[in-house]
Structures are given as C-alpha cells and as structure tokens.
Amino acid sequence: MLGKNKSSASDTEARVKVGTILGDGTVFEGDLKAPEAVRIDGTVNGNCTCEKELILGKNGHVKGNISAQHVIISGRVDGDIAAQGKLELLSTGKIVGNISARSLVIDEDASFDGRCTMTASQIEEPSKKNDEL
C-alpha cells in the first residue's frame, strides 16, 4: 500500500451503508445471507454470502467461507474468501484459507496462510480460450 493512508480503510468502512450488524460478543450459528452490506464484530460459525460489502471488525471471527462483492478484514477468518471486487486485509486481520479476488490489498503486519487467485473482471469461456491457442 504505497502512498496510502492507514485511515483510508476506516474511511471506506465509514462510507458503506451497512444493512446488517452483528455486534461484539454475538455468536451466529448457521449460514448468513444478506442483500446489503454486512458488518461482523462477533462470531459467525457458518458461511457468509453478501451481495455487497462484508466488513469484519477487529474482534470479528468467521469460521466458514465468505463470498461478497468487496471484503474488508480486520478480524480472523478460518475459511475461503471469494471477492468479486476488492479484498482488503488490514494490519489486525488474519486469514487461514484460500482467497480469490479481482484486487487485493494486504497491510503490513496482516497474516495470510493460504493460496491466492487473482480473477479477471470478465471471465472468458474456457472453450474460446483453448481455441485461440
């Protein structure tokens, strides 16, 4: 993150209109699906699917897979993450699992243990790609 303020991630969090909040100390058992942005400061024991942003706060913990348009991680994720847009792993964040994202930002002191796959904005059909070779 060259030339970027550390406060820019918190600025992004402040600009997002959050539709669902799981507060600190809350434990949610099961899969979570939401059409709007979600902020998690508690624990989710299950998969999280969000059509917009998913923000995992510093005390947040997800034990399952995450799928969302944009993902900001300040807490801990034990599972795979699929972000159609940008995935931001902040300095207090920890991911144990594989990630797939179009854009990836990892702050200094963040922890990531897994594989990363960068996706294109438009995925080509495999048959067309092979025909061109």
CSV table of N, CA and C in Angstrom, one decimal:
chain,number,residue,atom,x,y,z
A,1,MET,N,0.8,-1.2,0.0
A,1,MET,CA,0.0,0.0,0.0
A,1,MET,C,0.9,1.2,0.0
A,2,LEU,N,1.5,1.5,-1.1
A,2,LEU,CA,2.4,2.6,-1.2
A,2,LEU,C,1.6,3.9,-1.3
A,3,GLY,N,1.9,4.9,-0.6
A,3,GLY,CA,1.3,6.2,-0.7
A,3,GLY,C,-0.2,6.2,-0.2
A,4,LYS,N,-0.6,5.3,0.6
A,4,LYS,CA,-1.9,5.2,1.1
A,4,LYS,C,-2.0,5.4,2.6
A,5,ASN,N,-2.9,6.2,3.0
A,5,ASN,CA,-3.0,6.5,4.5
A,5,ASN,C,-3.6,5.2,5.2
A,6,LYS,N,-3.2,5.0,6.4
A,6,LYS,CA,-3.8,3.9,7.2
A,6,LYS,C,-5.2,4.2,7.5
A,7,SER,N,-5.6,5.4,7.5
A,7,SER,CA,-7.0,5.8,7.8
A,7,SER,C,-7.9,5.5,6.7
A,8,SER,N,-7.4,5.3,5.5
A,8,SER,CA,-8.3,5.1,4.3
A,8,SER,C,-9.2,3.9,4.4
A,9,ALA,N,-8.8,2.8,5.0
A,9,ALA,CA,-9.6,1.7,5.2
A,9,ALA,C,-10.8,2.0,6.2
A,10,SER,N,-10.5,2.7,7.2
A,10,SER,CA,-11.6,3.1,8.2
A,10,SER,C,-12.5,4.1,7.5
A,11,ASP,N,-12.0,4.9,6.6
A,11,ASP,CA,-12.8,5.8,5.8
A,11,ASP,C,-13.8,5.1,4.9
A,12,THR,N,-13.3,4.0,4.3
A,12,THR,CA,-14.1,3.1,3.5
A,12,THR,C,-15.2,2.5,4.3
A,13,GLU,N,-14.9,2.0,5.5
A,13,GLU,CA,-15.8,1.4,6.4
A,13,GLU,C,-16.9,2.4,6.8
A,14,ALA,N,-16.5,3.7,7.0
A,14,ALA,CA,-17.5,4.7,7.4
A,14,ALA,C,-18.4,5.1,6.3
A,15,ARG,N,-18.0,5.0,5.0
A,15,ARG,CA,-18.8,5.4,3.9
A,15,ARG,C,-19.8,4.3,3.5
A,16,VAL,N,-19.6,3.1,3.9
A,16,VAL,CA,-20.5,2.0,3.5
A,16,VAL,C,-21.8,2.0,4.3
A,17,LYS,N,-22.9,1.9,3.6
A,17,LYS,CA,-24.2,1.8,4.3
A,17,LYS,C,-24.4,0.4,4.7
A,18,VAL,N,-24.3,0.1,6.0
A,18,VAL,CA,-24.4,-1.3,6.5
A,18,VAL,C,-25.9,-1.6,6.7
A,19,GLY,N,-26.4,-2.7,6.2
A,19,GLY,CA,-27.7,-3.2,6.4
A,19,GLY,C,-27.9,-4.1,7.6
A,20,THR,N,-26.8,-4.9,7.9
A,20,THR,CA,-26.8,-5.9,9.0
A,20,THR,C,-25.6,-5.7,9.8
A,21,ILE,N,-25.7,-5.7,11.1
A,21,ILE,CA,-24.6,-5.6,12.0
A,21,ILE,C,-24.7,-6.8,13.1
A,22,LEU,N,-23.6,-7.5,13.2
A,22,LEU,CA,-23.5,-8.5,14.3
A,22,LEU,C,-22.6,-7.9,15.3
A,23,GLY,N,-23.0,-7.5,16.4
A,23,GLY,CA,-22.2,-6.8,17.4
A,23,GLY,C,-21.2,-7.7,18.1
A,24,ASP,N,-20.3,-7.1,18.8
A,24,ASP,CA,-19.2,-7.7,19.6
A,24,ASP,C,-19.9,-8.6,20.6
A,25,GLY,N,-19.4,-9.9,20.7
A,25,GLY,CA,-20.0,-10.8,21.7
A,25,GLY,C,-21.1,-11.7,21.1
A,26,THR,N,-21.7,-11.3,20.0
A,26,THR,CA,-22.7,-12.1,19.3
A,26,THR,C,-22.2,-13.3,18.7
A,27,VAL,N,-22.9,-14.4,18.8
A,27,VAL,CA,-22.5,-15.7,18.1
A,27,VAL,C,-23.6,-16.1,17.3
A,28,PHE,N,-23.4,-16.2,16.0
A,28,PHE,CA,-24.4,-16.6,15.0
A,28,PHE,C,-24.0,-18.0,14.5
A,29,GLU,N,-24.9,-19.0,14.6
A,29,GLU,CA,-24.7,-20.3,14.2
A,29,GLU,C,-25.5,-20.6,12.9
A,30,GLY,N,-24.8,-20.9,11.8
A,30,GLY,CA,-25.5,-21.2,10.5
A,30,GLY,C,-25.0,-20.3,9.5
A,31,ASP,N,-25.5,-20.5,8.2
A,31,ASP,CA,-25.1,-19.6,7.1
A,31,ASP,C,-25.9,-18.3,7.1
A,32,LEU,N,-25.1,-17.2,6.8
A,32,LEU,CA,-25.6,-15.9,6.8
A,32,LEU,C,-25.7,-15.4,5.4
A,33,LYS,N,-26.9,-15.0,4.9
A,33,LYS,CA,-27.0,-14.4,3.6
A,33,LYS,C,-27.7,-13.0,3.7
A,34,ALA,N,-27.1,-12.0,3.0
A,34,ALA,CA,-27.7,-10.7,3.1
A,34,ALA,C,-27.6,-10.0,1.7
A,35,PRO,N,-28.6,-9.2,1.3
A,35,PRO,CA,-28.6,-8.5,0.1
A,35,PRO,C,-27.8,-7.1,0.2
A,36,GLU,N,-27.6,-6.7,1.4
A,36,GLU,CA,-26.9,-5.4,1.6
A,36,GLU,C,-25.6,-5.7,2.3
A,37,ALA,N,-24.9,-4.6,2.6
A,37,ALA,CA,-23.6,-4.7,3.3
A,37,ALA,C,-23.8,-5.2,4.7
A,38,VAL,N,-22.8,-6.0,5.2
A,38,VAL,CA,-22.8,-6.6,6.5
A,38,VAL,C,-21.5,-6.3,7.2
A,39,ARG,N,-21.7,-6.0,8.5
A,39,ARG,CA,-20.5,-5.7,9.4
A,39,ARG,C,-20.6,-6.8,10.5
A,40,ILE,N,-19.5,-7.5,10.7
A,40,ILE,CA,-19.5,-8.5,11.8
A,40,ILE,C,-18.4,-8.2,12.8
A,41,ASP,N,-18.8,-8.0,14.0
A,41,ASP,CA,-17.9,-7.7,15.1
A,41,ASP,C,-17.9,-8.9,16.1
A,42,GLY,N,-18.8,-9.8,15.9
A,42,GLY,CA,-18.9,-11.0,16.7
A,42,GLY,C,-18.4,-12.2,16.0
A,43,THR,N,-19.0,-13.4,16.2
A,43,THR,CA,-18.6,-14.7,15.6
A,43,THR,C,-19.7,-15.3,14.8
A,44,VAL,N,-19.3,-15.7,13.6
A,44,VAL,CA,-20.2,-16.4,12.7
A,44,VAL,C,-19.6,-17.8,12.5
A,45,ASN,N,-20.4,-18.8,12.9
A,45,ASN,CA,-20.0,-20.2,12.7
A,45,ASN,C,-20.8,-20.8,11.5
A,46,GLY,N,-20.3,-20.4,10.3
A,46,GLY,CA,-21.0,-20.8,9.1
A,46,GLY,C,-20.6,-19.9,7.9
A,47,ASN,N,-21.1,-20.1,6.8
A,47,ASN,CA,-20.7,-19.4,5.6
A,47,ASN,C,-21.4,-18.0,5.5
A,48,CYS,N,-20.8,-17.0,5.0
A,48,CYS,CA,-21.4,-15.7,4.8
A,48,CYS,C,-21.4,-15.3,3.3
A,49,THR,N,-22.6,-15.0,2.9
A,49,THR,CA,-22.8,-14.6,1.5
A,49,THR,C,-23.5,-13.2,1.5
A,50,CYS,N,-22.8,-12.3,0.8
A,50,CYS,CA,-23.3,-10.9,0.8
A,50,CYS,C,-23.2,-10.4,-0.6
A,51,GLU,N,-24.3,-9.7,-1.1
A,51,GLU,CA,-24.3,-9.2,-2.4
A,51,GLU,C,-23.4,-7.9,-2.5
A,52,LYS,N,-23.2,-7.2,-1.4
A,52,LYS,CA,-22.4,-6.0,-1.5
A,52,LYS,C,-21.1,-6.2,-0.6
A,53,GLU,N,-20.8,-5.3,0.3
A,53,GLU,CA,-19.6,-5.3,1.1
A,53,GLU,C,-19.8,-6.2,2.3
A,54,LEU,N,-18.7,-6.8,2.8
A,54,LEU,CA,-18.7,-7.5,4.0
A,54,LEU,C,-17.5,-7.0,4.8
A,55,ILE,N,-17.8,-6.4,6.0
A,55,ILE,CA,-16.7,-5.8,6.8
A,55,ILE,C,-16.6,-6.7,8.1
A,56,LEU,N,-15.4,-7.2,8.3
A,56,LEU,CA,-15.1,-8.0,9.5
A,56,LEU,C,-14.3,-7.1,10.5
A,57,GLY,N,-14.9,-6.7,11.6
A,57,GLY,CA,-14.2,-5.9,12.6
A,57,GLY,C,-13.1,-6.6,13.3
A,58,LYS,N,-12.3,-5.8,14.0
A,58,LYS,CA,-11.1,-6.3,14.7
A,58,LYS,C,-11.4,-7.5,15.6
A,59,ASN,N,-12.6,-7.5,16.3
A,59,ASN,CA,-12.9,-8.6,17.2
A,59,ASN,C,-13.8,-9.6,16.5
A,60,GLY,N,-14.1,-9.5,15.2
A,60,GLY,CA,-14.9,-10.4,14.5
A,60,GLY,C,-14.2,-11.7,14.1
A,61,HIS,N,-14.9,-12.8,14.0
A,61,HIS,CA,-14.4,-14.1,13.6
A,61,HIS,C,-15.4,-14.8,12.8
A,62,VAL,N,-15.0,-15.3,11.6
A,62,VAL,CA,-15.8,-16.1,10.8
A,62,VAL,C,-15.2,-17.4,10.6
A,63,LYS,N,-15.9,-18.5,11.0
A,63,LYS,CA,-15.5,-19.9,10.8
A,63,LYS,C,-16.3,-20.5,9.7
A,64,GLY,N,-15.9,-20.1,8.5
A,64,GLY,CA,-16.6,-20.6,7.3
A,64,GLY,C,-16.2,-19.8,6.1
A,65,ASN,N,-16.8,-20.0,5.0
A,65,ASN,CA,-16.4,-19.3,3.7
A,65,ASN,C,-17.2,-18.0,3.6
A,66,ILE,N,-16.5,-17.1,2.9
A,66,ILE,CA,-17.1,-15.7,2.7
A,66,ILE,C,-17.2,-15.5,1.2
A,67,SER,N,-18.3,-15.0,0.7
A,67,SER,CA,-18.5,-14.6,-0.6
A,67,SER,C,-19.2,-13.2,-0.6
A,68,ALA,N,-18.6,-12.2,-1.3
A,68,ALA,CA,-19.1,-10.9,-1.3
A,68,ALA,C,-18.5,-10.1,-2.5
A,69,GLN,N,-19.1,-8.9,-2.7
A,69,GLN,CA,-18.6,-8.1,-3.8
A,69,GLN,C,-17.2,-7.5,-3.4
A,70,HIS,N,-17.2,-6.9,-2.2
A,70,HIS,CA,-16.0,-6.3,-1.6
A,70,HIS,C,-15.9,-6.8,-0.2
A,71,VAL,N,-14.6,-7.1,0.3
A,71,VAL,CA,-14.4,-7.6,1.6
A,71,VAL,C,-13.3,-6.8,2.3
A,72,ILE,N,-13.6,-6.4,3.6
A,72,ILE,CA,-12.6,-5.8,4.4
A,72,ILE,C,-12.4,-6.6,5.7
A,73,ILE,N,-11.2,-7.1,5.9
A,73,ILE,CA,-10.9,-8.0,7.0
A,73,ILE,C,-10.0,-7.3,8.0
A,74,SER,N,-10.5,-7.1,9.3
A,74,SER,CA,-9.7,-6.6,10.4
A,74,SER,C,-9.6,-7.7,11.5
A,75,GLY,N,-10.5,-8.7,11.4
A,75,GLY,CA,-10.5,-9.8,12.4
A,75,GLY,C,-9.9,-11.1,11.8
A,76,ARG,N,-10.5,-12.2,12.2
A,76,ARG,CA,-10.0,-13.5,11.8
A,76,ARG,C,-11.0,-14.3,10.9
A,77,VAL,N,-10.5,-14.9,9.9
A,77,VAL,CA,-11.3,-15.8,9.0
A,77,VAL,C,-10.6,-17.1,8.9
A,78,ASP,N,-11.4,-18.2,9.3
A,78,ASP,CA,-10.9,-19.6,9.1
A,78,ASP,C,-11.8,-20.2,8.0
A,79,GLY,N,-11.4,-19.9,6.8
A,79,GLY,CA,-12.2,-20.4,5.6
A,79,GLY,C,-11.8,-19.7,4.4
A,80,ASP,N,-12.4,-20.0,3.3
A,80,ASP,CA,-12.0,-19.4,2.0
A,80,ASP,C,-12.8,-18.1,1.7
A,81,ILE,N,-12.3,-17.2,1.0
A,81,ILE,CA,-12.9,-15.9,0.7
A,81,ILE,C,-12.9,-15.7,-0.8
A,82,ALA,N,-14.1,-15.4,-1.4
A,82,ALA,CA,-14.3,-15.1,-2.8
A,82,ALA,C,-14.8,-13.7,-2.9
A,83,ALA,N,-14.0,-12.7,-3.3
A,83,ALA,CA,-14.4,-11.4,-3.5
A,83,ALA,C,-14.5,-11.1,-5.0
A,84,GLN,N,-15.7,-10.6,-5.5
A,84,GLN,CA,-15.8,-10.3,-6.9
A,84,GLN,C,-15.0,-9.0,-7.2
A,85,GLY,N,-14.8,-8.2,-6.2
A,85,GLY,CA,-14.1,-6.9,-6.4
A,85,GLY,C,-12.8,-6.9,-5.6
A,86,LYS,N,-12.7,-6.0,-4.6
A,86,LYS,CA,-11.5,-5.8,-3.8
A,86,LYS,C,-11.6,-6.5,-2.5
A,87,LEU,N,-10.5,-7.1,-2.1
A,87,LEU,CA,-10.4,-7.7,-0.8
A,87,LEU,C,-9.2,-6.9,0.0
A,88,GLU,N,-9.6,-6.4,1.1
A,88,GLU,CA,-8.6,-5.7,1.9
A,88,GLU,C,-8.3,-6.4,3.2
A,89,LEU,N,-7.1,-6.8,3.4
A,89,LEU,CA,-6.7,-7.4,4.7
A,89,LEU,C,-5.9,-6.4,5.5
A,90,LEU,N,-6.5,-5.9,6.5
A,90,LEU,CA,-5.9,-4.8,7.3
A,90,LEU,C,-4.9,-5.4,8.3
A,91,SER,N,-4.1,-4.5,9.0
A,91,SER,CA,-3.0,-4.9,9.8
A,91,SER,C,-3.4,-5.9,10.9
A,92,THR,N,-4.6,-5.8,11.4
A,92,THR,CA,-5.0,-6.7,12.5
A,92,THR,C,-5.7,-7.9,12.0
A,93,GLY,N,-5.8,-8.1,10.7
A,93,GLY,CA,-6.6,-9.2,10.1
A,93,GLY,C,-5.7,-10.4,10.0
A,94,LYS,N,-6.4,-11.6,10.0
A,94,LYS,CA,-5.8,-12.9,9.8
A,94,LYS,C,-6.7,-13.8,9.0
A,95,ILE,N,-6.2,-14.4,7.9
A,95,ILE,CA,-6.9,-15.3,7.1
A,95,ILE,C,-6.2,-16.6,7.1
A,96,VAL,N,-6.9,-17.7,7.4
A,96,VAL,CA,-6.4,-19.0,7.2
A,96,VAL,C,-7.3,-19.7,6.2
A,97,GLY,N,-6.9,-19.7,5.0
A,97,GLY,CA,-7.8,-20.2,3.9
A,97,GLY,C,-7.4,-19.6,2.6
A,98,ASN,N,-8.0,-20.1,1.5
A,98,ASN,CA,-7.7,-19.6,0.2
A,98,ASN,C,-8.5,-18.4,-0.1
A,99,ILE,N,-8.0,-17.5,-1.0
A,99,ILE,CA,-8.7,-16.3,-1.4
A,99,ILE,C,-8.7,-16.2,-2.9
A,100,SER,N,-9.8,-15.6,-3.4
A,100,SER,CA,-10.0,-15.3,-4.8
A,100,SER,C,-10.5,-13.9,-4.9
A,101,ALA,N,-9.8,-13.0,-5.6
A,101,ALA,CA,-10.3,-11.6,-5.7
A,101,ALA,C,-9.8,-11.0,-7.0
A,102,ARG,N,-10.5,-10.0,-7.4
A,102,ARG,CA,-10.0,-9.2,-8.6
A,102,ARG,C,-8.9,-8.3,-8.2
A,103,SER,N,-9.0,-7.7,-7.0
A,103,SER,CA,-8.0,-6.8,-6.4
A,103,SER,C,-7.7,-7.1,-5.0
A,104,LEU,N,-6.4,-7.1,-4.6
A,104,LEU,CA,-6.0,-7.5,-3.2
A,104,LEU,C,-5.1,-6.4,-2.6
A,105,VAL,N,-5.4,-6.0,-1.4
A,105,VAL,CA,-4.6,-5.1,-0.6
A,105,VAL,C,-4.3,-5.8,0.7
A,106,ILE,N,-3.0,-5.9,1.1
A,106,ILE,CA,-2.6,-6.5,2.3
A,106,ILE,C,-1.7,-5.5,3.1
A,107,ASP,N,-2.2,-5.1,4.2
A,107,ASP,CA,-1.4,-4.2,5.1
A,107,ASP,C,-0.2,-4.9,5.8
A,108,GLU,N,0.7,-4.1,6.2
A,108,GLU,CA,1.9,-4.6,6.9
A,108,GLU,C,1.3,-5.2,8.2
A,109,ASP,N,1.9,-6.3,8.7
A,109,ASP,CA,1.5,-7.0,10.0
A,109,ASP,C,0.3,-7.8,9.8
A,110,ALA,N,-0.4,-7.9,8.7
A,110,ALA,CA,-1.5,-8.7,8.5
A,110,ALA,C,-1.0,-10.2,8.3
A,111,SER,N,-1.9,-11.2,8.5
A,111,SER,CA,-1.5,-12.6,8.4
A,111,SER,C,-2.4,-13.3,7.4
A,112,PHE,N,-1.7,-14.0,6.5
A,112,PHE,CA,-2.5,-14.7,5.5
A,112,PHE,C,-1.8,-16.1,5.2
A,113,ASP,N,-2.5,-17.2,5.5
A,113,ASP,CA,-2.0,-18.5,5.3
A,113,ASP,C,-2.9,-19.3,4.3
A,114,GLY,N,-2.5,-19.3,3.1
A,114,GLY,CA,-3.3,-20.0,2.1
A,114,GLY,C,-2.9,-19.6,0.7
A,115,ARG,N,-3.7,-19.9,-0.3
A,115,ARG,CA,-3.4,-19.6,-1.7
A,115,ARG,C,-4.3,-18.4,-2.2
A,116,CYS,N,-3.7,-17.7,-3.1
A,116,CYS,CA,-4.4,-16.5,-3.6
A,116,CYS,C,-4.6,-16.7,-5.2
A,117,THR,N,-5.8,-16.5,-5.6
A,117,THR,CA,-6.0,-16.5,-7.1
A,117,THR,C,-6.6,-15.1,-7.5
A,118,MET,N,-5.9,-14.5,-8.4
A,118,MET,CA,-6.4,-13.2,-8.9
A,118,MET,C,-7.3,-13.4,-10.1
A,119,THR,N,-8.5,-12.9,-10.0
A,119,THR,CA,-9.5,-13.1,-11.1
A,119,THR,C,-9.6,-11.9,-12.0
A,120,ALA,N,-10.0,-12.1,-13.2
A,120,ALA,CA,-10.2,-11.0,-14.2
A,120,ALA,C,-11.5,-10.4,-14.0
A,121,SER,N,-11.7,-9.2,-14.5
A,121,SER,CA,-13.0,-8.6,-14.3
A,121,SER,C,-14.1,-9.3,-15.1
A,122,GLN,N,-13.7,-9.8,-16.3
A,122,GLN,CA,-14.6,-10.6,-17.1
A,122,GLN,C,-14.0,-11.9,-17.4
A,123,ILE,N,-14.6,-13.0,-17.0
A,123,ILE,CA,-14.1,-14.3,-17.2
A,123,ILE,C,-14.4,-14.8,-18.6
A,124,GLU,N,-13.4,-15.3,-19.3
A,124,GLU,CA,-13.6,-15.8,-20.6
A,124,GLU,C,-14.0,-17.2,-20.5
A,125,GLU,N,-14.8,-17.7,-21.6
A,125,GLU,CA,-15.2,-19.0,-21.6
A,125,GLU,C,-14.0,-19.9,-21.9
A,126,PRO,N,-13.9,-21.0,-21.2
A,126,PRO,CA,-12.7,-21.9,-21.4
A,126,PRO,C,-12.6,-22.4,-22.8
A,127,SER,N,-13.7,-22.7,-23.5
A,127,SER,CA,-13.6,-23.2,-24.9
A,127,SER,C,-13.0,-22.2,-25.8
A,128,LYS,N,-13.4,-20.9,-25.6
A,128,LYS,CA,-12.8,-19.9,-26.5
A,128,LYS,C,-11.3,-19.7,-26.3
A,129,LYS,N,-10.9,-19.8,-25.0
A,129,LYS,CA,-9.5,-19.6,-24.6
A,129,LYS,C,-8.7,-20.7,-25.3
A,130,ASN,N,-9.1,-21.9,-25.2
A,130,ASN,CA,-8.4,-23.1,-25.8
A,130,ASN,C,-8.4,-23.0,-27.3
A,131,ASP,N,-9.4,-22.5,-28.0
A,131,ASP,CA,-9.5,-22.4,-29.4
A,131,ASP,C,-8.5,-21.4,-30.0
A,132,GLU,N,-8.2,-20.4,-29.2
A,132,GLU,CA,-7.2,-19.3,-29.6
A,132,GLU,C,-5.8,-19.8,-29.6
A,133,LEU,N,-5.5,-20.9,-28.8
A,133,LEU,CA,-4.2,-21.4,-28.7
A,133,LEU,C,-3.9,-22.3,-29.8
